[in-house]
Structures are given as structure tokens and as C-alpha cells.
Amino acid sequence: MRLKNVAQLFKVCSGHWPIYLAYMLGAWLLVMGLANIQFFLIYGKFSPKFLIVPSIVGLIVGFLIAKYRILRDRIEAKQMEFSSIVEMAEEVSYFQNLDRSYRFISPSVLKLTGYDVSIFYQMPNLFSDLVYEDDFPKWLAYERGIAEGDRLDAIDVRLTTKHKGLIWIRHVSRPIYEKGKLVAISSTNTDITEQVSQTEAMKELALKDSLTGLPNRRHLSLEAEKMLDAIYPFVLIMMDLDRFKTINDSLGHSVGDLMLQKIKDRFELVLPQGALLSRFGGDEFVFIIPGIRQEQDVEQMIRDFLKVVERPMHLNGLNLHISASFGWVSAPEDGSDVESLIRFADVAMHMAKQKQGVYSLRYSGQVDHYHQRLLIIENRIRNAVEDKRIVPFYQPMFSTQSGNLVGVECLARWHDDELGWVSPDEFIPIAEDINLIGKLGETILEQAIITAKKLSEFCSEKDVYFSVNASPYQLSEIGFVDKVKSLLEQYDLPPKLLKIEVTESLFIGGNEYAINVLSELRAFGVSIALDDFGTGYSAFAVLREGCIDILKVDKSFIQNMTDNDQEKALVAEIIQMAHIMDLTVVAEGVETEAQRALLAEIGCDVLQGYLLARPMSEIEFCPYMDCGAVAH
């Protein structure tokens, strides 16, 4: 045991032996010198045995002095190290006695608060005094808990600083004990202002739409929940832009984004005070209008919103026109939770979108039944397309002058075992939404070509063309022209007996790709018909593209022309202009003898409508396969 202690002693001394040696030798010499003087002065003689005790004492004293020197150097080094760390540290640390006086406070307190260290020593309560008044109760409760010996998690509070105004700090304190007794408090304070700002920015971002800066769906839901909890009445209006997908697909998402931003700016100018406008997603916006009660007031507000949307919009050098559909609910009458209110408004909006001439609907049980029907359609349409249960019906078109059958429009029709007849106005938008329109269009095209081939075999001496609608989505697909060529070659049908019908929306923004596709089809011998002329994008600008062979005047013009001289003159001008451009003119929606007579008078080439023949199945269409069949 003793040998072990001696070994430890030498181990401790080994690193500092020069110091130990110097101090022990110095002490030994000093003690021995004093002892010798004492011996000669007192005893008058010297004996070596008198040096044993002084020698041991001198060595021990030298060792202890060396030990003290080494320990002092270590403490000073640690103090210097600690001071440098404290001075470099961003955090403010302090040790505070129970009477609030400071044992130590780090110099970085100047950078944090704007006050010098000396001021804190003079004013022990200064740090507490700087705590923002709204946070002081939390600070005080925390400090009391620490003073009672509790170990508490850090708290975030605000400080009113001298040079930076209000900042956020993270404050943590720990009790200091000596012999089991609380004697002081140690605290560390870190500036977290930037971190809090970033967190707040992230929270704000989580509640805002990045494109428009409007409240997003989550923000909307939170605000609606607050109003429902407070039993505060409000109206929730959902709006969806019509034909926005066409604009996005034709002109690109950058133009679509600009349009959404402009619409947001317009809405903010007419939004009632206290109302909330939110971008719900895509091209959907949701309004929360508090305090409104009367249904007529809601409808008037929606009319004002619609006017804002329908104002022409100048984007990328184009004058664009767009409309919108609205659905709305009243809370809490129509629903007691946010999810239901949003769903009901969405249902009403989609029903309004499907109904011609209707731009706004309030939710009702009937609306909900309609929405359930749409969901069933969406679930069943994939199998219907795959099994080719959506088939073409044929509506004949006749020469105005001779009455002979000259063409047929192929219209998609669907009879479902459960749903009965499903309107194209119901299933076509759904097919577009779920990206099924391409497959459906290809199926109708193939079946139409098969029927056209049969007709050409029966009536080889007379050309009756089959006209098939193609959506902008189909025409934008790579390989569409090759598909058409392949089907014509497969069934050996002359290209001149096929017409492809397109709508004006295809040409938005001078869609060069679509124009090239149509030009390729025409070069192959397939003619192009422009459907619903006059209802969409800059109708006359479309004709200038030079890729149209047939112009189909929309039925809205035909229905009014017998009672409106201006409509009659407009249709006559359209026909005259089309003939100058060497286009064949087809009048859609002919339903009365007066309309037929008037169209013949102003030189329309081809008539189509219920007066002459309704759309019919292939079996019903057989009588019209007689080459001499005429309309009676």
C-alpha cells in the first residue's frame, strides 16, 4: 500500500520534476542555512546529526511550495481558458447569489442587451427588468421554481434591449448547492430571435398559398372552425374557373399562374370587409363571408364576383376571356363542421358547372344526390371505356339545297345498367379529369371508322363523311396523327371520308403544335371542322390560321336568328365570310322549318339538328345508309 502511494506521488511529480527539484533544493538550502546560523549562535558548536530534522523539513516545505505553485498555475490556466470561452461565446451566462447579486456575468451580455457588464453588477435586478411585460409572469414563475430547487426545462421569453429593441431569448437556470444547501443560481441565455423568426415564417408559409399569397386550405379550415365554434353565421362560397385547364395546357402554366394572380388582385378590390379569400387549390378559390343572411344578397355578391372574373384579361399579348362557376352553403344551417361545408359547396359548384346557363347554385339535398351520381359515374366509366360500352351515335347532316345525306357527326353515348342513360355533359368532363378522354376518343374514332367503311361499301358512288370530335388533350398527344393514319389504313377507309371536329379553345394563344397536327391531317386528306363557331376564343382569329375546311355555326346563333334581325345578319355575314375563304358552312341545332328556310335563303351549305334527325344508334341509322335518303 505504501509502495503504491509512493508510486502515485512520483507519477504526479514526474511531469513537473524540475519545479519540484528547484523548490525542494531552494527550501532545503534556506532551512539548512538558518539551522547552521542557529547552531553556531546558540550552541557554539556544530554536529551533523543536527541537520537531519532541518533537512527533512526543508525538503517537505520545498515540495509543498512546488505543489502550490503548480496548482496555482493550473488554476490560472483554467481561468484563462474559461475566460476566453466565455468571451467568445454568444450565450450570456451568469452566477447569481440568492440575494440577486452577481458572482459572475459574461461579457457577451453587452452584445445581447446593449448594457455593459458593470451596469449589471451595479443593478442586480436589471436582467429581470428587461423581460418583456407580457412574458414576465412566466419568467417569475420559472425563477421561483428554480429557487425552490426544481430542475425545469428552458423557457423562451422576450427581452427589451437597449440597441435592438425586442428580441427572443432561451433562458435556462440551474440551482447550485454547497454541502446540500442552495447557495446560488447559474443561468444561460441564448438569442433565438432569428430562429423564432424562421419558425414564424414557416408557420406563415404553412398557412399561405405560395403562388398568390392568399390563405391556403389549412388556414381557411382553421378560420371556419373558429367561426363555427363561436356560433357565428357565415356563407362559404367555392368558385372554380371554367376552361382553365385548356388555358394551362395551351399557353403553359406560367400564363395560368399569371391569370390566377390577376384574379386574386381583382377579388381583393371587391371583397367585403371582414371576408376571407382563400386559394383552395388549382383554379379553385373559396370565400368566407361573415354575417350575411339573405340569399339574394349572396347571389348579388356572386354576380359581382363573376363580373370581376369575366372582364377581359390581357396576358402575354393576348386578350383572354374566362368565366367561373360557384357553389355556396350557409353556416351553420347547411353544415356544422368545416369538412361538410366545403364538400357541400364543392358539390353545388360542380353541379352549376354541368348545367348550361347556370353559374351558381346553393347546396341542397338534390345537389348532393347529383354529386353521388357523379361519383358513381367516375367509378364506372373506366370499365365502360375498356368494354366499349360508350358507343358512337350518329346524327345525319343534310345538304340545304338537295336534302341529300352528306355527312354524319359521331357523338359519344353511354347507357349504363345501373344509371341508365348518362349525359355526355356528365361523363365527358369526368373523363377529362381522370385522363381517360384520350382512350375514349380513340374508341369512338375507331368505331366511327368501322361504320363509315360499311357505309362506303353500300354507297360506293356517293361520298358521305363521318365527323368525329377530338379534344385538345387528344390533339396534344404525341402520335395522334399516326393513330388516325393507322386506323384509316387498317379499315381501308379513304381519308376524305373522315372529318375531325375541333373547338376554338384549341387555338388559344396560337397553339402552334395543334396547328401543325391539323396541317398534317389535312395533308393526309382528312378535313378539319371547327365546331361551335362563335362561342369561344377569338373566333375570327382562328380562321386566319388556315387549317379549317368546315365551319359549324353554334346553335345559339341559329335559335335566335328568326326572331332577331341582328342575329340573322350576323349569321349571314359568317356564311359569306366563310364562302370567301372557301369553307363549307354547317348550321347546328336546326329545330324549326323557319330556321331551315332562312338558312337556305342566306346560303348555308349543310343543316344539322333535331328537325332533320336526332342522334341514333348504328341500327337506327341503317335507313339513312340508303344513298338516296333525304330529310323530310
XYZ file of C-alpha atoms in Angstrom, residues 218-598:
381
model
C -55.478 24.792 -43.899
C -55.797 28.451 -42.967
C -59.335 28.525 -44.338
C -60.301 25.472 -42.297
C -58.878 26.960 -39.097
C -60.762 30.235 -39.562
C -64.008 28.448 -40.408
C -63.649 26.246 -37.315
C -63.231 29.319 -35.117
C -66.411 30.843 -36.519
C -68.345 27.605 -36.107
C -67.131 27.265 -32.511
C -68.286 30.829 -31.829
C -71.638 30.048 -33.499
C -71.049 32.998 -35.809
C -73.049 32.739 -39.070
C -71.225 32.932 -42.385
C -71.515 31.965 -46.018
C -68.895 29.771 -47.690
C -68.621 30.201 -51.462
C -66.480 27.952 -53.642
C -65.501 29.114 -57.126
C -63.863 27.202 -59.963
C -62.655 28.773 -63.212
C -64.190 27.399 -66.414
C -61.834 26.177 -69.153
C -58.784 26.987 -67.041
C -57.228 23.605 -67.854
C -57.432 24.460 -71.549
C -55.545 27.704 -70.949
C -52.913 25.906 -68.884
C -52.463 23.171 -71.485
C -52.446 25.559 -74.455
C -50.453 28.535 -73.169
C -48.440 26.926 -70.397
C -48.556 27.015 -66.613
C -46.751 30.358 -66.417
C -49.690 32.084 -68.143
C -52.124 30.142 -65.959
C -50.252 31.300 -62.854
C -50.390 34.932 -64.028
C -54.128 34.591 -64.553
C -54.639 33.270 -61.010
C -52.617 36.141 -59.579
C -54.604 38.740 -61.549
C -57.905 37.219 -60.458
C -56.724 37.327 -56.849
C -55.847 41.027 -57.238
C -59.273 41.754 -58.708
C -61.114 39.916 -55.941
C -59.241 41.798 -53.234
C -60.613 45.078 -54.634
C -64.252 43.985 -54.242
C -64.024 41.712 -51.208
C -66.354 42.840 -48.380
C -64.747 43.971 -45.135
C -64.118 41.071 -42.781
C -64.342 38.478 -45.564
C -61.659 35.847 -46.139
C -60.451 34.877 -49.620
C -58.538 31.619 -49.933
C -56.938 29.737 -52.791
C -58.171 26.223 -52.197
C -56.022 24.564 -54.837
C -55.581 24.589 -58.605
C -58.072 27.089 -60.021
C -60.433 26.922 -57.041
C -60.994 29.858 -54.701
C -63.076 29.877 -51.524
C -64.710 32.890 -49.883
C -65.897 33.106 -46.287
C -68.347 35.979 -45.899
C -69.375 36.555 -42.262
C -72.686 37.943 -41.121
C -74.560 37.668 -44.444
C -78.057 36.234 -44.092
C -80.256 36.853 -47.133
C -79.980 34.526 -50.123
C -80.490 37.388 -52.582
C -77.533 39.208 -51.012
C -75.344 36.156 -51.560
C -76.461 35.849 -55.180
C -75.745 39.542 -55.791
C -72.283 39.152 -54.311
C -71.614 36.143 -56.545
C -72.746 38.169 -59.579
C -70.219 40.833 -58.608
C -67.509 38.194 -58.299
C -68.455 36.793 -61.718
C -68.164 40.219 -63.340
C -64.667 40.514 -61.920
C -63.689 37.162 -63.447
C -65.280 37.764 -66.846
C -63.532 41.064 -67.523
C -61.084 40.529 -70.432
C -57.582 39.790 -69.251
C -54.508 40.876 -71.203
C -51.721 38.319 -70.719
C -48.660 37.692 -72.880
C -50.056 39.850 -75.667
C -53.417 38.021 -75.692
C -56.881 39.150 -74.673
C -58.212 36.163 -72.764
C -61.788 35.597 -71.629
C -62.737 33.243 -68.848
C -65.769 32.540 -66.706
C -66.438 30.717 -63.449
C -68.911 28.522 -61.599
C -69.927 28.988 -57.957
C -71.381 26.780 -55.259
C -72.262 28.004 -51.798
C -73.518 26.997 -48.391
C -74.711 28.861 -45.337
C -73.281 28.001 -41.925
C -74.352 26.667 -39.573
C -77.657 25.850 -41.351
C -76.127 23.692 -44.102
C -73.438 22.023 -42.009
C -71.916 22.000 -38.547
C -68.340 21.091 -39.484
C -65.851 22.555 -41.935
C -65.312 19.381 -43.940
C -69.029 19.018 -44.676
C -69.432 22.685 -45.612
C -66.544 22.530 -48.074
C -67.787 19.278 -49.575
C -71.329 20.613 -49.970
C -70.119 23.839 -51.594
C -67.916 21.802 -53.941
C -70.859 19.593 -54.893
C -73.057 22.618 -55.647
C -70.281 24.251 -57.676
C -69.745 21.184 -59.862
C -73.462 20.845 -60.465
C -73.604 24.512 -61.536
C -70.683 23.862 -63.889
C -72.555 20.999 -65.551
C -75.810 22.913 -66.046
C -75.909 25.072 -69.135
C -76.703 28.701 -68.390
C -76.228 28.247 -64.627
C -73.222 29.787 -62.899
C -74.230 29.500 -59.234
C -76.069 27.013 -57.021
C -76.719 26.688 -53.326
C -76.283 23.285 -51.777
C -79.405 21.173 -51.291
C -80.236 17.517 -50.894
C -80.878 17.356 -54.644
C -77.415 18.699 -55.272
C -75.959 16.028 -53.004
C -77.846 13.329 -54.931
C -76.351 14.714 -58.139
C -72.854 14.578 -56.662
C -73.358 10.968 -55.614
C -74.346 10.220 -59.200
C -71.122 11.815 -60.454
C -69.108 9.666 -58.052
C -70.830 6.539 -59.385
C -70.091 7.674 -62.942
C -66.435 8.174 -62.073
C -66.270 4.666 -60.578
C -67.910 3.012 -63.610
C -66.565 4.950 -66.565
C -63.202 3.165 -66.739
C -64.814 -0.218 -67.268
C -67.314 1.335 -69.686
C -64.489 2.668 -71.858
C -62.490 -0.552 -71.581
C -65.516 -2.679 -72.534
C -66.502 -0.242 -75.321
C -69.922 0.358 -73.792
C -69.622 4.062 -74.631
C -70.509 3.993 -78.311
C -70.980 6.487 -81.141
C -74.483 7.664 -82.017
C -74.882 9.180 -85.449
C -76.604 12.460 -86.276
C -77.013 12.913 -90.013
C -76.218 16.164 -91.801
C -78.022 17.120 -94.992
C -77.423 19.375 -97.959
C -79.514 22.547 -97.614
C -80.327 22.609 -101.317
C -80.830 18.925 -102.259
C -81.701 17.426 -98.905
C -79.280 14.578 -99.522
C -77.280 12.985 -96.742
C -73.763 14.420 -96.963
C -72.264 13.696 -93.564
C -72.665 12.270 -90.108
C -71.486 13.568 -86.735
C -70.424 10.820 -84.342
C -71.480 11.602 -80.770
C -70.455 9.562 -77.725
C -73.383 7.983 -75.871
C -73.456 5.744 -72.805
C -76.218 3.592 -71.383
C -75.352 2.079 -68.012
C -77.249 -0.817 -66.479
C -77.469 0.953 -63.123
C -77.514 4.648 -64.087
C -79.497 4.451 -67.303
C -78.585 6.997 -69.962
C -75.622 9.098 -68.876
C -75.394 12.527 -70.485
C -72.145 13.473 -72.265
C -72.240 16.649 -70.158
C -71.776 14.355 -67.167
C -69.208 11.818 -68.328
C -67.040 13.852 -70.749
C -65.721 16.277 -68.034
C -65.061 13.316 -65.736
C -63.166 11.516 -68.492
C -61.058 14.650 -68.952
C -60.394 14.982 -65.215
C -59.182 11.389 -64.828
C -57.151 11.457 -68.082
C -59.458 8.976 -69.812
C -60.523 11.261 -72.650
C -57.726 10.087 -74.940
C -58.720 6.415 -74.669
C -62.420 7.269 -75.024
C -61.778 9.443 -78.088
C -59.716 6.720 -79.721
C -62.501 4.160 -79.099
C -65.179 6.420 -80.647
C -62.888 7.204 -83.585
C -62.270 3.517 -84.323
C -65.961 2.568 -84.119
C -66.899 5.522 -86.336
C -64.340 4.491 -88.960
C -65.739 0.919 -88.931
C -69.275 2.243 -89.529
C -68.025 4.680 -92.188
C -66.369 1.796 -94.018
C -69.684 -0.108 -94.035
C -71.462 2.926 -95.496
C -68.824 3.406 -98.180
C -69.258 -0.241 -99.231
C -73.049 0.171 -99.503
C -72.840 3.511 -101.303
C -69.621 3.492 -103.244
C -70.978 6.027 -105.731
C -71.643 8.679 -103.065
C -69.261 10.188 -100.510
C -70.779 10.576 -97.028
C -68.224 11.742 -94.495
C -68.092 10.885 -90.807
C -67.183 13.702 -88.452
C -65.534 12.789 -85.094
C -64.815 15.172 -82.225
C -61.232 15.388 -80.964
C -60.435 17.087 -77.643
C -57.444 19.419 -77.164
C -55.968 16.684 -74.967
C -56.074 14.154 -77.822
C -54.554 16.578 -80.290
C -51.741 17.377 -77.875
C -50.834 13.676 -77.543
C -47.691 12.647 -79.372
C -48.602 10.253 -82.171
C -52.240 11.340 -82.674
C -51.775 11.767 -86.429
C -50.141 8.334 -86.660
C -53.102 6.778 -84.810
C -55.552 8.307 -87.280
C -53.489 7.146 -90.261
C -53.145 3.670 -88.790
C -56.908 3.259 -88.261
C -57.743 4.521 -91.753
C -55.246 2.082 -93.278
C -56.379 -0.785 -91.046
C -60.021 -0.470 -92.155
C -59.189 0.743 -95.660
C -61.257 3.938 -95.413
C -60.381 6.843 -97.744
C -59.147 9.814 -95.668
C -61.598 12.151 -97.416
C -64.495 10.359 -95.654
C -63.211 11.340 -92.211
C -63.529 14.782 -90.662
C -62.009 15.778 -87.340
C -64.016 18.335 -85.322
C -62.163 20.722 -83.007
C -63.259 23.649 -80.858
C -61.970 27.216 -80.797
C -60.270 26.711 -77.424
C -57.643 24.608 -79.194
C -56.242 27.750 -80.795
C -55.789 29.818 -77.641
C -52.508 31.679 -77.863
C -51.791 30.497 -81.407
C -51.189 26.870 -80.392
C -48.517 26.029 -82.962
C -48.317 22.345 -82.077
C -52.072 21.896 -82.569
C -51.971 23.848 -85.833
C -49.158 21.596 -87.071
C -51.176 18.493 -86.144
C -54.193 19.751 -88.085
C -51.990 20.638 -91.049
C -50.565 17.089 -91.075
C -54.082 15.622 -91.056
C -55.180 17.868 -93.922
C -52.091 16.955 -95.907
C -53.081 13.304 -95.484
C -56.584 14.044 -96.800
C -58.558 14.364 -93.532
C -60.632 17.560 -93.390
C -60.957 19.698 -90.263
C -64.235 21.127 -88.942
C -64.412 23.983 -86.446
C -67.234 23.182 -84.015
C -69.390 25.652 -82.018
C -68.047 28.611 -84.001
C -68.577 31.962 -82.245
C -68.720 30.770 -78.621
C -65.081 30.681 -77.599
C -61.684 32.218 -78.148
C -61.398 35.000 -80.745
C -63.388 33.128 -83.393
C -62.247 35.090 -86.463
C -58.616 34.812 -85.427
C -58.973 31.016 -85.680
C -59.963 31.222 -89.349
C -56.789 33.121 -90.149
C -54.745 30.061 -89.163
C -55.768 28.485 -92.491
C -56.197 24.934 -91.190
C -60.017 24.711 -91.282
C -62.209 23.223 -94.045
C -65.657 23.244 -92.453
C -67.193 25.879 -90.197
C -70.036 24.803 -87.890
C -72.083 27.753 -86.613
C -73.106 27.279 -82.985
C -76.767 26.563 -82.306
C -77.074 29.635 -80.055
C -76.927 31.821 -83.185
C -79.367 29.598 -85.096
C -82.001 29.548 -82.334
C -82.299 33.341 -82.205
C -81.949 34.299 -85.867
C -85.630 34.005 -86.829
C -86.666 36.498 -84.123
C -83.614 38.754 -84.147
C -82.552 40.640 -87.246
C -79.103 41.288 -85.800
C -78.517 37.563 -85.249
C -79.751 36.874 -88.783
C -77.380 39.483 -90.219
C -74.503 38.081 -88.151
C -75.106 34.509 -89.389
C -75.352 35.800 -92.983
C -72.023 37.619 -92.576
C -70.399 34.494 -91.131
C -71.615 32.402 -94.073
C -70.472 34.993 -96.599
C -67.050 35.301 -94.985
C -66.669 31.502 -94.838
C -67.508 31.162 -98.533
C -64.902 33.791 -99.403
C -62.385 31.632 -97.518
C -63.659 28.542 -99.423
C -65.131 26.932 -96.299
C -68.224 24.747 -96.095
C -70.761 26.069 -93.555
C -72.810 23.750 -91.329
C -75.657 25.123 -89.192
C -76.030 23.269 -85.865
C -79.232 22.973 -83.828
C -81.791 23.449 -86.614
C -85.131 22.769 -84.924
C -87.810 24.630 -86.880
C -88.934 24.937 -90.513
C -88.497 28.715 -90.244
C -84.842 28.238 -89.352
C -84.305 25.840 -92.258
C -85.931 28.186 -94.737
C -83.953 31.179 -93.518
